Structures are given as structure tokens and as C-alpha cells.
Coordinates of N, CA and C in Angstrom, one line a residue:
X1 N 32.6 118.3 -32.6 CA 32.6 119.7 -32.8 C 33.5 120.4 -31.8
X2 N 33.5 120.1 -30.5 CA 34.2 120.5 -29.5 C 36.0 120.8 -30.2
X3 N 36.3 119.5 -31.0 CA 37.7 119.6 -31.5 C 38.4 121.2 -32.4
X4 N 36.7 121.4 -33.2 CA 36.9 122.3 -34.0 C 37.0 124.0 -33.2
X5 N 36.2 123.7 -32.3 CA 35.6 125.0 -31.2 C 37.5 125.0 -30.7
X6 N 38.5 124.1 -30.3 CA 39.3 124.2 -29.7 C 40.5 124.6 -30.3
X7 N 40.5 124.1 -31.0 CA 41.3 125.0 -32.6 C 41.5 126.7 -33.0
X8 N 40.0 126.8 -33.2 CA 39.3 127.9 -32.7 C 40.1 128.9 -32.1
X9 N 40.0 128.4 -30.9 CA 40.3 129.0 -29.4 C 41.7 129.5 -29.8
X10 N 42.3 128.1 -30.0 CA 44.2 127.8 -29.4 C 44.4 128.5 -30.8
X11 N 44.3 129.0 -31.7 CA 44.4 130.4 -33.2 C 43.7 131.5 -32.7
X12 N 43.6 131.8 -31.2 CA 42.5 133.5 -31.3 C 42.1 133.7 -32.7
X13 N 41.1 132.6 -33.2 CA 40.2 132.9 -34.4 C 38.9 133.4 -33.7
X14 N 38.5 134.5 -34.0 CA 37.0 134.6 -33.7 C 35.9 134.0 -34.3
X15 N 35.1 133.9 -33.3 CA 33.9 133.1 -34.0 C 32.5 133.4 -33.4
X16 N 31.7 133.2 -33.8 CA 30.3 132.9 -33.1 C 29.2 131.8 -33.3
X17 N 29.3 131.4 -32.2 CA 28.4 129.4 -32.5 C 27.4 129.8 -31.9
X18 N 26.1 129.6 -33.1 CA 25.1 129.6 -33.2 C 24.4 127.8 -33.2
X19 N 23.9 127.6 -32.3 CA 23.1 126.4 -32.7 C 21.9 126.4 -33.4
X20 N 21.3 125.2 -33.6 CA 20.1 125.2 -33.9 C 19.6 123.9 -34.8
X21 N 18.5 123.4 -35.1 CA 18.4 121.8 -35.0 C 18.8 121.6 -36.7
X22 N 19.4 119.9 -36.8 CA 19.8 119.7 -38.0 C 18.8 119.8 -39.1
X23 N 19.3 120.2 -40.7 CA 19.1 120.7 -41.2 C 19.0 119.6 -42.7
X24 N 18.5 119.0 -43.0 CA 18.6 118.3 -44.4 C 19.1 119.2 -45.8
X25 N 18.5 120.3 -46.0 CA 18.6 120.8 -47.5 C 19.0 122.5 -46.8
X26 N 19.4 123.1 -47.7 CA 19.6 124.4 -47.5 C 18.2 125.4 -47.7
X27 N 17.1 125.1 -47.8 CA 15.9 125.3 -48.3 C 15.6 125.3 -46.8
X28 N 15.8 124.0 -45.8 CA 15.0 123.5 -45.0 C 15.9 124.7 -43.6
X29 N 17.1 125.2 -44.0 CA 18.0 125.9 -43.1 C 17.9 127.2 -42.8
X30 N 17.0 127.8 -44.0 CA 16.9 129.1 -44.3 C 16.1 129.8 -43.0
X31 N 15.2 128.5 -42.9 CA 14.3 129.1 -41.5 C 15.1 129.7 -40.3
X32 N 16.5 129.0 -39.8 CA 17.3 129.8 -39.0 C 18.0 130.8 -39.3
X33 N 18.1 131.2 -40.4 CA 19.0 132.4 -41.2 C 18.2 133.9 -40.6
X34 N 19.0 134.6 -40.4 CA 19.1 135.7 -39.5 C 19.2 137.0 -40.2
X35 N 19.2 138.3 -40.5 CA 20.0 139.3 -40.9 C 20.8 139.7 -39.6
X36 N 20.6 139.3 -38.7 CA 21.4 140.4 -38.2 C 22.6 139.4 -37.9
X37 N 23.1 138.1 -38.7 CA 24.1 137.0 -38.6 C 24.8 137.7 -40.1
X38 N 25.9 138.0 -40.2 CA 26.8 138.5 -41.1 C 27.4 137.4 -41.6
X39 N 27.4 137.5 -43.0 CA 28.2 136.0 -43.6 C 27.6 135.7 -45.0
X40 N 27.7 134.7 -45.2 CA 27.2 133.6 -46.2 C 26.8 132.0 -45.9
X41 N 25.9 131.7 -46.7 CA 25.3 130.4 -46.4 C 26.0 129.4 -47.1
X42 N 26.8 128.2 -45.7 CA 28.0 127.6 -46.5 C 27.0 125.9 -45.9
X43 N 27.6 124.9 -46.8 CA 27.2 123.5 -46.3 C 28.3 123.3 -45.7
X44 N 28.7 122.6 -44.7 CA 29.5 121.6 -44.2 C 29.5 120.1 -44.0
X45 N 30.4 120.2 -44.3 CA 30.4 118.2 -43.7 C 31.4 117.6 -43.1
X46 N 31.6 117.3 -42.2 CA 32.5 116.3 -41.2 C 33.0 115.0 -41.5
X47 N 34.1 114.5 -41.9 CA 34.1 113.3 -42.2 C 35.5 113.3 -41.4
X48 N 35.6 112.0 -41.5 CA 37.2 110.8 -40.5 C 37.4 110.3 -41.3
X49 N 39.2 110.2 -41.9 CA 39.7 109.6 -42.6 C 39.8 108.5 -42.0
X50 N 40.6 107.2 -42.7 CA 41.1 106.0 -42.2 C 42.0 106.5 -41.1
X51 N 42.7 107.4 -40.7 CA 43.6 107.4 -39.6 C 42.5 108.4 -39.1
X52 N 41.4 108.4 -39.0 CA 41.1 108.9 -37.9 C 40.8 110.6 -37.6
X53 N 41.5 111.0 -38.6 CA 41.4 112.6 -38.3 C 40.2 112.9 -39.9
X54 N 40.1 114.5 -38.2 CA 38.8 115.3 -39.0 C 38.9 115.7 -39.3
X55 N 38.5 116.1 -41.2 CA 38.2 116.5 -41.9 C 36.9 117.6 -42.3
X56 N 36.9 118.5 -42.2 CA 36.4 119.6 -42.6 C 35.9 120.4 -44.3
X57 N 35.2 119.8 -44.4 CA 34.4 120.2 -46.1 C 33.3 121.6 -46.1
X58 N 33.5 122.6 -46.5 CA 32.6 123.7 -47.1 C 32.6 124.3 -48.2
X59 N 31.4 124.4 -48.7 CA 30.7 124.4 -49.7 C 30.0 125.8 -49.7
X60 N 29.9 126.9 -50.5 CA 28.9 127.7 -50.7 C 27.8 127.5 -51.6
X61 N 26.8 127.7 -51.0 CA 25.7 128.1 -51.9 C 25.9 129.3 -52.5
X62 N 25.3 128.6 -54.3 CA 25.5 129.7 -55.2 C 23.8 130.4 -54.9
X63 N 23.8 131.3 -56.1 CA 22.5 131.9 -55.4 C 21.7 131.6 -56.9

């Protein structure tokens, strides 16, 4: 994650990293969902190609 946080940075993209413990289903996620967190509820997934680089997948949840 650090790679993505750095990216981040080196594009003055703003952001705000919220932790909090892993999450199986979007059901099971809801528990950390906030109002006062602006946004929408997205899945992610992390994957490495064969050469190695990271890959970035998101997903909205429909409602």
C-alpha cells in the first residue's frame, strides 16, 4: 500500500487513509462506514502481474 500512498503524494492527489480491520463482504464493512466520511462504497483489489507491477481494481457497490 505504501507504493499507492506514494503515488498519491508525488500527483498532490488528496486523500484521507482511514484504516481499519480486513473486511470479507461489503455487509461485513458497513460496520466501519461513517457519515461524516464523504464518498461511496467501492471494493478494491490488489493484484501483481507477471512482471510484477501493481495493479489496482475498483468496483462500486450498486445499491
Amino acid at each position: 500500500m505504501n507504493s499507492v500512498l506514494q503515488l498519491l503524494d508525488k500527483f498532490s492527489i488528496d486523500y484521507q487513509l482511514i484504516e481499519h480491520p480486513s473486511s470479507i463482504s461489503c455487509e461485513e464493512s458497513e460496520a466501519y462506514l461513517s457519515d461524516d466520511i464523504p464518498g461511496i462504497q467501492l471494493r478494491h483489489l490488489f493484484l501483481r502481474d507477471r512482471k510484477k507491477q501493481l495493479l489496482l481494481i475498483c468496483l462500486q457497490r450498486s445499491a
